[in-house]
Tab-separated table of C-alpha atoms and ligand atoms in Angstrom:
chain	number	residue	atom	x	y	z
H	374	LEU	CA	126.653	103.529	86.721
H	375	GLN	CA	127.577	107.205	86.509
H	376	THR	CA	125.291	108.807	89.082
H	377	SER	CA	125.219	111.936	86.982
H	378	THR	CA	123.507	110.051	84.170
H	379	ILE	CA	120.943	108.063	86.198
H	380	VAL	CA	119.808	111.005	88.322
H	381	ASP	CA	119.247	113.096	85.178
H	382	GLN	CA	116.799	110.524	83.774
H	383	GLU	CA	113.448	112.145	82.936
H	384	ILE	CA	110.670	110.113	84.536
H	385	LYS	CA	108.218	111.244	81.806
H	386	GLU	CA	109.776	108.670	79.462
H	387	LEU	CA	109.181	105.813	81.937
H	388	VAL	CA	105.491	106.476	82.668
H	389	ILE	CA	102.761	103.998	81.524
H	390	PRO	CA	100.150	106.386	80.045
H	391	ILE	CA	96.651	106.470	81.573
H	392	ASP	CA	95.076	104.778	78.511
H	393	ASN	CA	97.050	101.623	79.378
H	394	VAL	CA	96.377	101.726	83.127
H	395	ALA	CA	93.661	99.427	84.523
H	396	HIS	CA	91.606	101.294	87.131
H	397	VAL	CA	88.291	101.276	89.024
H	398	GLN	CA	85.858	104.005	90.065
H	399	LEU	CA	85.065	105.143	93.637
H	400	GLY	CA	81.442	103.977	93.507
H	401	ASN	CA	82.114	100.474	92.093
H	402	SER	CA	81.061	97.488	94.212
H	403	LEU	CA	83.854	95.332	95.655
H	404	GLU	CA	82.536	92.495	93.489
H	405	HIS	CA	83.109	94.558	90.321
H	406	ALA	CA	86.524	95.744	91.534
H	407	LEU	CA	87.664	92.173	92.274
H	408	LEU	CA	86.565	91.080	88.789
H	409	VAL	CA	88.581	93.942	87.204
H	410	LEU	CA	91.630	92.978	89.281
H	411	VAL	CA	91.321	89.273	88.426
H	412	LYS	CA	90.753	89.887	84.714
H	413	SER	CA	93.665	92.388	84.477
H	414	GLY	CA	95.971	90.108	86.464
H	415	TYR	CA	97.211	93.022	88.571
H	416	SER	CA	97.563	92.936	92.392
H	417	ALA	CA	96.528	96.576	92.778
H	418	VAL	CA	95.210	99.396	90.563
H	419	PRO	CA	94.414	103.127	91.023
H	420	VAL	CA	90.923	104.317	92.045
H	421	LEU	CA	89.700	107.339	90.054
H	422	ASP	CA	86.707	109.646	90.421
H	423	LEU	CA	84.488	110.656	87.497
H	424	SER	CA	86.867	113.466	86.479
H	425	PHE	CA	89.839	111.069	86.379
H	426	LYS	CA	91.412	112.398	89.561
H	427	ILE	CA	93.292	109.835	91.675
H	428	LYS	CA	91.418	108.992	94.888
H	429	GLY	CA	93.257	105.928	96.166
H	430	LEU	CA	94.512	102.400	95.468
H	431	ILE	CA	92.558	99.142	95.623
H	432	SER	CA	94.078	95.662	95.733
H	433	LYS	CA	93.103	91.996	95.948
H	434	THR	CA	94.671	92.064	99.411
H	435	LEU	CA	92.504	94.986	100.661
H	436	ILE	CA	89.297	93.481	99.199
H	437	LEU	CA	89.847	89.949	100.525
H	438	ASP	CA	91.050	91.268	103.892
H	439	SER	CA	87.819	93.272	104.292
H	440	ILE	CA	85.672	90.113	103.954
H	441	LEU	CA	87.871	87.778	106.014
H	442	GLY	CA	85.650	86.334	108.766
H	443	MET	CA	86.576	84.134	111.738
H	444	GLU	CA	86.426	80.851	109.844
H	445	ARG	CA	86.324	81.690	106.156
H	446	ILE	CA	86.365	84.410	103.498
H	447	GLU	CA	82.761	85.733	103.372
H	448	TYR	CA	82.360	86.243	99.593
H	449	GLU	CA	78.671	87.076	99.862
H	450	LYS	CA	79.630	90.450	101.388
H	451	LEU	CA	81.335	91.597	98.151
H	452	ALA	CA	78.133	92.821	96.518
H	453	ASP	CA	77.115	94.960	99.531
H	454	HIS	CA	80.301	97.002	99.901
H	455	HIS	CA	82.007	99.603	97.713
H	456	VAL	CA	85.560	100.504	96.680
H	457	GLU	CA	85.485	103.784	98.613
H	458	GLU	CA	85.025	101.959	101.956
H	459	VAL	CA	88.063	99.675	101.486
H	460	MET	CA	90.595	101.543	99.318
H	461	ASN	CA	93.852	102.995	100.640
H	462	SER	CA	93.558	106.742	100.176
H	463	LYS	CA	97.228	107.437	101.015
H	464	VAL	CA	98.362	107.087	97.382
H	465	PRO	CA	102.051	107.552	96.499
H	466	ARG	CA	101.993	110.310	93.880
H	467	MET	CA	104.598	112.437	92.114
H	468	LYS	CA	104.839	115.105	89.455
H	469	ASP	CA	106.217	114.185	86.029
H	470	THR	CA	108.850	116.884	86.621
H	471	ASP	CA	110.145	115.363	89.873
H	472	THR	CA	113.573	113.744	89.936
H	473	PHE	CA	114.414	110.100	89.229
H	474	THR	CA	116.014	109.912	92.688
H	475	ARG	CA	112.649	110.825	94.245
H	476	ALA	CA	110.925	108.099	92.151
H	477	LEU	CA	113.573	105.578	93.291
H	478	GLU	CA	113.035	106.564	96.925
H	479	LEU	CA	109.215	106.206	96.743
H	480	SER	CA	109.430	102.895	94.833
H	481	ILE	CA	111.263	101.258	97.759
H	482	ASN	CA	107.905	100.799	99.523
H	483	GLN	CA	105.447	101.078	96.622
H	484	PRO	CA	105.062	98.663	93.667
H	485	PHE	CA	103.893	101.611	91.524
H	486	LEU	CA	103.552	105.421	91.752
H	487	CYS	CA	100.764	107.611	90.373
H	488	ILE	CA	102.154	110.425	88.197
H	489	GLU	CA	100.419	113.805	87.832
H	490	ASN	CA	101.222	116.848	85.665
H	491	ASP	CA	101.604	120.403	87.038
H	492	GLU	CA	97.830	120.933	87.033
H	493	GLY	CA	97.224	117.819	89.185
H	494	ILE	CA	95.848	115.744	86.275
H	495	PHE	CA	96.618	111.994	86.497
H	496	ILE	CA	98.795	111.100	83.483
H	497	GLY	CA	99.864	107.510	84.255
H	498	ILE	CA	101.846	105.212	86.562
H	499	LEU	CA	105.533	104.519	87.137
H	500	THR	CA	106.284	100.903	88.085
H	501	ARG	CA	109.172	99.287	89.972
H	502	ARG	CA	109.806	97.285	86.790
H	503	ALA	CA	110.536	100.458	84.784
H	504	ILE	CA	112.877	101.770	87.510
H	505	LEU	CA	114.731	98.451	87.878
H	506	ALA	CA	115.126	98.081	84.086
H	507	LEU	CA	116.664	101.566	83.893
H	508	VAL	CA	119.073	100.889	86.773
H	509	TYR	CA	120.106	97.592	85.143
H	510	ARG	CA	120.816	99.342	81.798
H	511	HIS	CA	123.080	101.791	83.642
H	512	VAL	CA	124.931	99.127	85.624
H	513	ARG	CA	125.643	97.222	82.412
H	514	LYS	CA	127.211	100.248	80.707
E	1249	LEU	CA	126.822	105.391	92.260
E	1250	GLN	CA	130.242	103.829	91.666
E	1251	THR	CA	129.373	100.708	89.675
E	1252	SER	CA	132.335	98.995	91.276
E	1253	THR	CA	130.723	99.239	94.696
E	1254	ILE	CA	127.140	98.261	93.799
E	1255	VAL	CA	128.127	95.258	91.726
E	1256	ASP	CA	130.316	93.963	94.560
E	1257	GLN	CA	127.370	93.875	96.962
E	1258	GLU	CA	126.933	90.408	98.519
E	1259	ILE	CA	123.331	89.297	98.080
E	1260	LYS	CA	123.573	87.103	101.216
E	1261	GLU	CA	123.177	90.240	103.330
E	1262	LEU	CA	119.911	91.223	101.566
E	1263	VAL	CA	118.103	87.863	101.847
E	1264	ILE	CA	114.978	87.452	104.055
E	1265	PRO	CA	115.737	84.166	105.874
E	1266	ILE	CA	113.366	81.217	105.408
E	1267	ASP	CA	112.049	81.487	108.999
E	1268	ASN	CA	110.502	84.863	108.067
E	1269	VAL	CA	109.116	83.748	104.696
E	1270	ALA	CA	105.401	82.902	104.465
E	1271	HIS	CA	104.920	79.779	102.317
E	1272	VAL	CA	102.460	76.977	101.480
E	1273	GLN	CA	102.861	73.247	100.821
E	1274	LEU	CA	102.230	71.448	97.508
E	1275	GLY	CA	99.323	69.400	98.843
E	1276	ASN	CA	97.429	72.303	100.476
E	1277	SER	CA	93.916	73.061	99.183
E	1278	LEU	CA	93.436	76.332	97.320
E	1279	GLU	CA	91.133	77.411	100.153
E	1280	HIS	CA	93.954	77.004	102.701
E	1281	ALA	CA	96.474	78.728	100.408
E	1282	LEU	CA	94.165	81.722	99.872
E	1283	LEU	CA	93.707	82.058	103.647
E	1284	VAL	CA	97.507	82.031	104.171
E	1285	LEU	CA	97.902	84.687	101.463
E	1286	VAL	CA	95.132	86.888	102.869
E	1287	LYS	CA	96.337	86.584	106.469
E	1288	SER	CA	99.993	87.300	105.509
E	1289	GLY	CA	98.992	90.218	103.269
E	1290	TYR	CA	101.345	89.063	100.497
E	1291	SER	CA	100.383	88.842	96.811
E	1292	ALA	CA	102.471	85.715	96.237
E	1293	VAL	CA	104.526	83.251	98.302
E	1294	PRO	CA	106.799	80.250	97.593
E	1295	VAL	CA	105.415	76.672	97.461
E	1296	LEU	CA	107.627	74.137	99.256
E	1297	ASP	CA	107.590	70.337	99.449
E	1298	LEU	CA	107.943	68.422	102.713
E	1299	SER	CA	111.761	68.628	102.606
E	1300	PHE	CA	111.651	72.435	102.177
E	1301	LYS	CA	112.651	72.371	98.510
E	1302	ILE	CA	111.131	75.113	96.331
E	1303	LYS	CA	108.499	73.736	93.956
E	1304	GLY	CA	106.813	76.899	92.652
E	1305	LEU	CA	105.007	80.163	93.443
E	1306	ILE	CA	101.341	80.658	94.318
E	1307	SER	CA	99.514	83.997	94.275
E	1308	LYS	CA	96.083	85.490	94.853
E	1309	THR	CA	96.022	86.157	91.107
E	1310	LEU	CA	96.667	82.504	90.155
E	1311	ILE	CA	94.096	81.181	92.660
E	1312	LEU	CA	91.309	83.614	91.746
E	1313	ASP	CA	92.057	83.252	88.031
E	1314	SER	CA	91.627	79.459	88.289
E	1315	ILE	CA	88.086	79.825	89.677
E	1316	LEU	CA	86.949	82.704	87.409
E	1317	GLY	CA	83.782	81.495	85.669
E	1318	MET	CA	81.763	83.139	82.868
E	1319	GLU	CA	79.701	85.353	85.177
E	1320	ARG	CA	81.342	85.251	88.576
E	1321	ILE	CA	84.215	83.964	90.698
E	1322	GLU	CA	83.233	80.404	91.677
E	1323	TYR	CA	84.465	80.316	95.280
E	1324	GLU	CA	82.921	76.911	95.995
E	1325	LYS	CA	85.632	75.332	93.809
E	1326	LEU	CA	88.413	76.400	96.219
E	1327	ALA	CA	88.000	73.382	98.511
E	1328	ASP	CA	88.206	70.857	95.654
E	1329	HIS	CA	91.479	71.976	94.082
E	1330	HIS	CA	95.078	71.980	95.309
E	1331	VAL	CA	98.094	74.289	95.137
E	1332	GLU	CA	100.029	71.924	92.863
E	1333	GLU	CA	97.400	72.234	90.084
E	1334	VAL	CA	97.500	76.059	89.977
E	1335	MET	CA	101.005	77.152	91.040
E	1336	ASN	CA	103.605	78.555	88.652
E	1337	SER	CA	106.469	76.038	88.648
E	1338	LYS	CA	108.842	78.332	86.708
E	1339	VAL	CA	110.263	79.907	89.874
E	1340	PRO	CA	112.972	82.591	89.563
E	1341	ARG	CA	115.814	81.211	91.691
E	1342	MET	CA	119.463	82.086	92.283
E	1343	LYS	CA	122.413	81.005	94.391
E	1344	ASP	CA	123.461	83.135	97.363
E	1345	THR	CA	126.882	83.391	95.669
E	1346	ASP	CA	125.500	84.873	92.399
E	1347	THR	CA	126.213	88.531	91.587
E	1348	PHE	CA	124.097	91.547	92.535
E	1349	THR	CA	123.864	92.401	88.817
E	1350	ARG	CA	122.193	89.033	88.196
E	1351	ALA	CA	119.721	89.703	91.054
E	1352	LEU	CA	118.971	93.143	89.584
E	1353	GLU	CA	118.373	91.610	86.141
E	1354	LEU	CA	115.971	88.915	87.465
E	1355	SER	CA	114.100	91.409	89.675
E	1356	ILE	CA	113.049	93.434	86.600
E	1357	ASN	CA	110.269	90.892	85.966
E	1358	GLN	CA	109.914	89.239	89.384
E	1359	PRO	CA	108.685	90.861	92.637
E	1360	PHE	CA	110.905	88.438	94.573
E	1361	LEU	CA	113.572	85.760	93.924
E	1362	CYS	CA	114.077	82.433	95.729
E	1363	ILE	CA	117.646	82.038	96.993
E	1364	GLU	CA	119.364	78.645	97.369
E	1365	ASN	CA	122.760	77.686	98.741
E	1366	ASP	CA	125.329	75.562	96.852
E	1367	GLU	CA	123.586	72.319	97.848
E	1368	GLY	CA	120.221	73.509	96.432
E	1369	ILE	CA	118.675	74.148	99.884
E	1370	PHE	CA	116.175	77.031	99.974
E	1371	ILE	CA	117.594	79.706	102.329
E	1372	GLY	CA	115.221	82.667	101.788
E	1373	ILE	CA	113.918	85.293	99.364
E	1374	LEU	CA	115.336	88.491	97.861
E	1375	THR	CA	112.718	91.196	97.252
E	1376	ARG	CA	112.582	94.145	94.861
E	1377	ARG	CA	112.328	96.319	97.977
E	1378	ALA	CA	115.750	95.208	99.215
E	1379	ILE	CA	117.319	95.802	95.783
E	1380	LEU	CA	115.718	99.246	95.372
E	1381	ALA	CA	116.737	100.321	98.892
E	1382	LEU	CA	120.364	99.354	98.153
E	1383	VAL	CA	120.388	101.216	94.821
E	1384	TYR	CA	118.924	104.281	96.528
E	1385	ARG	CA	121.615	104.237	99.246
E	1386	HIS	CA	124.274	104.185	96.509
E	1387	VAL	CA	122.699	106.967	94.453
E	1388	ARG	CA	122.576	109.163	97.554
E	1389	LYS	CA	126.295	108.753	98.281
Y	1500	2BA	N1	100.354	91.314	82.444
Y	1500	2BA	C1	101.654	91.300	82.809
Y	1500	2BA	N2	102.609	91.185	81.884
Y	1500	2BA	C2	103.928	91.175	82.231
Y	1500	2BA	N3	104.378	91.270	83.509
Y	1500	2BA	C3	103.459	91.370	84.456
Y	1500	2BA	C4	102.058	91.399	84.177
Y	1500	2BA	N4	101.413	91.520	85.342
Y	1500	2BA	C5	102.358	91.567	86.300
Y	1500	2BA	N5	103.583	91.471	85.768
Y	1500	2BA	C6	104.869	91.443	86.476
Y	1500	2BA	O1	104.613	91.184	87.846
Y	1500	2BA	C7	104.955	92.332	88.611
Y	1500	2BA	C8	104.007	92.491	89.754
Y	1500	2BA	O2	102.710	92.729	89.274
Y	1500	2BA	P1	101.584	93.160	90.280
Y	1500	2BA	O3	100.279	93.002	89.600
Y	1500	2BA	O4	101.775	92.438	91.585
Y	1500	2BA	O5	101.845	94.713	90.605
Y	1500	2BA	C9	101.690	95.687	89.580
Y	1500	2BA	C10	100.290	96.283	89.455
Y	1500	2BA	O6	99.683	96.363	90.742
Y	1500	2BA	C11	100.577	97.698	88.944
Y	1500	2BA	N6	100.472	97.785	87.487
Y	1500	2BA	C12	101.433	97.488	86.569
Y	1500	2BA	N7	101.005	97.742	85.318
Y	1500	2BA	C13	99.735	98.228	85.448
Y	1500	2BA	C14	98.731	98.701	84.515
Y	1500	2BA	N8	98.940	98.729	83.197
Y	1500	2BA	N9	97.543	99.124	85.010
Y	1500	2BA	C15	97.313	99.128	86.344
Y	1500	2BA	N10	98.202	98.697	87.277
Y	1500	2BA	C16	99.397	98.258	86.832
Y	1500	2BA	O7	101.925	98.004	89.282
Y	1500	2BA	C17	102.514	96.910	90.000
Y	1500	2BA	C18	103.964	96.801	89.632
Y	1500	2BA	O8	104.112	96.496	88.268
Y	1500	2BA	P2	105.517	96.028	87.681
Y	1500	2BA	O9	105.417	96.075	86.194
Y	1500	2BA	O10	106.611	96.789	88.338
Y	1500	2BA	O11	105.719	94.534	88.162
Y	1500	2BA	C19	104.911	93.483	87.621
Y	1500	2BA	C20	105.506	92.834	86.388
Y	1500	2BA	O12	106.905	92.695	86.524
Y	1501	2BA	N1	103.602	93.434	105.669
Y	1501	2BA	C1	104.219	94.384	104.955
Y	1501	2BA	N2	104.942	95.323	105.567
Y	1501	2BA	C2	105.582	96.296	104.860
Y	1501	2BA	N3	105.554	96.398	103.511
Y	1501	2BA	C3	104.838	95.489	102.852
Y	1501	2BA	C4	104.137	94.433	103.517
Y	1501	2BA	N4	103.530	93.693	102.599
Y	1501	2BA	C5	103.833	94.265	101.406
Y	1501	2BA	N5	104.599	95.345	101.562
Y	1501	2BA	C6	105.102	96.238	100.524
Y	1501	2BA	O1	104.344	96.010	99.333
Y	1501	2BA	C7	105.216	95.447	98.344
Y	1501	2BA	C8	104.475	94.458	97.518
Y	1501	2BA	O2	104.055	93.381	98.313
Y	1501	2BA	P1	103.454	92.077	97.635
Y	1501	2BA	O3	102.807	91.276	98.682
Y	1501	2BA	O4	102.618	92.498	96.443
Y	1501	2BA	O5	104.690	91.275	97.028
Y	1501	2BA	C9	105.668	90.702	97.900
Y	1501	2BA	C10	105.360	89.272	98.336
Y	1501	2BA	O6	104.701	88.569	97.280
Y	1501	2BA	C11	106.759	88.673	98.543
Y	1501	2BA	N6	107.190	88.738	99.941
Y	1501	2BA	C12	107.775	89.790	100.574
Y	1501	2BA	N7	108.090	89.478	101.853
Y	1501	2BA	C13	107.695	88.183	102.024
Y	1501	2BA	C14	107.754	87.244	103.134
Y	1501	2BA	N8	108.271	87.561	104.318
Y	1501	2BA	N9	107.266	85.995	102.952
Y	1501	2BA	C15	106.756	85.621	101.748
Y	1501	2BA	N10	106.668	86.451	100.671
Y	1501	2BA	C16	107.128	87.713	100.812
Y	1501	2BA	O7	107.653	89.475	97.793
Y	1501	2BA	C17	106.954	90.506	97.084
Y	1501	2BA	C18	107.803	91.749	97.045
Y	1501	2BA	O8	108.053	92.242	98.341
Y	1501	2BA	P2	108.660	93.686	98.564
Y	1501	2BA	O9	109.070	93.788	99.984
Y	1501	2BA	O10	109.690	93.969	97.507
Y	1501	2BA	O11	107.478	94.716	98.245
Y	1501	2BA	C19	106.371	94.832	99.121
Y	1501	2BA	C20	106.557	95.872	100.216
Y	1501	2BA	O12	107.222	97.018	99.713
């Protein structure tokens, strides 16, 4: 794995474009968000506002945690609450011109990263899977 | 990143030992399993039998998917079904003596791997986080 080659990797090529990224809107109910998460099969997805700007992340864990009562999970609360109240607004984001090393560093604690272009427009996500597959290709060389 | 050093990494040192691994039992109800998953905060955990052998993986996604009806998520079904009916029994497992390259390859498609010793006893899990942190330390050298 020649460091010089892996660190020169452009992250643009690894990004899943926004058209293929499941997401929810700020104002969605938790019930709707949980249905999107269950139907997509993903643990967590980005939360966008109406102009497609990234606002946060929502996950099955955050939604279920917010309705966990003393004895049981209180499902009836899902319809009364909204994504904005429960989402994690500290979203790991990077520019598509940042280095691969920076993407590797952020992916240590984040299953995926939200990628923006120079004007701050959300262009897609970079997953741990894409980073690990690239590292494996280099190690095999 | 001298390939010679990263591929020589012992995976034993990266394993989260079984005492620190959240898990459920085969016979648990889905209701109990979902509570363990929500309280631990993990998306997925190993399923063990009574002699601590790995039998499969269970996740919030698999549980919620199994009770997804036409219109809504049918939570009342959770108490009637058991982990064994819903778990994924194709568990990614490796020996603690396998190579780091093998762990890297398996982690491309699996958030964590179940690690066994030579006698087939479950000793812990290896996470993508541990693999990514190691790769990052090497790239930085
Ligand atoms: N439908 C599917 N087909 C094949 N493999 C699947 C899959 N769903 C999940 N996986 C596998 O499981 C890993 C964990 O998925 P999870 O949903 O927990 O965690 C995912 C999910 O929260 C998010 N994600 C991935 N792709 C997404 C997309 N198109 N839209 C929105 N979120 C996505 O990024 C996290 C990391 O994704 P990553 O690919 O590294 O890692 C994925 C992938 O290796
Ligand atoms: N309590 C916590 N404290 C700090 N960071 C946390 C955390 N819970 C989750 N994370 C972060 O989120 C990532 C995804 O967690 P997830 O629960 O979807 O997916 C986890 C979970 O399904 C499983 N896992 C990790 N540690 C576990 C444990 N002690 N017992 C059982 N399963 C575990 O392995 C998957 C990958 O774990 P990994 O560490 O690579 O990746 C973790 C970690 O980077």
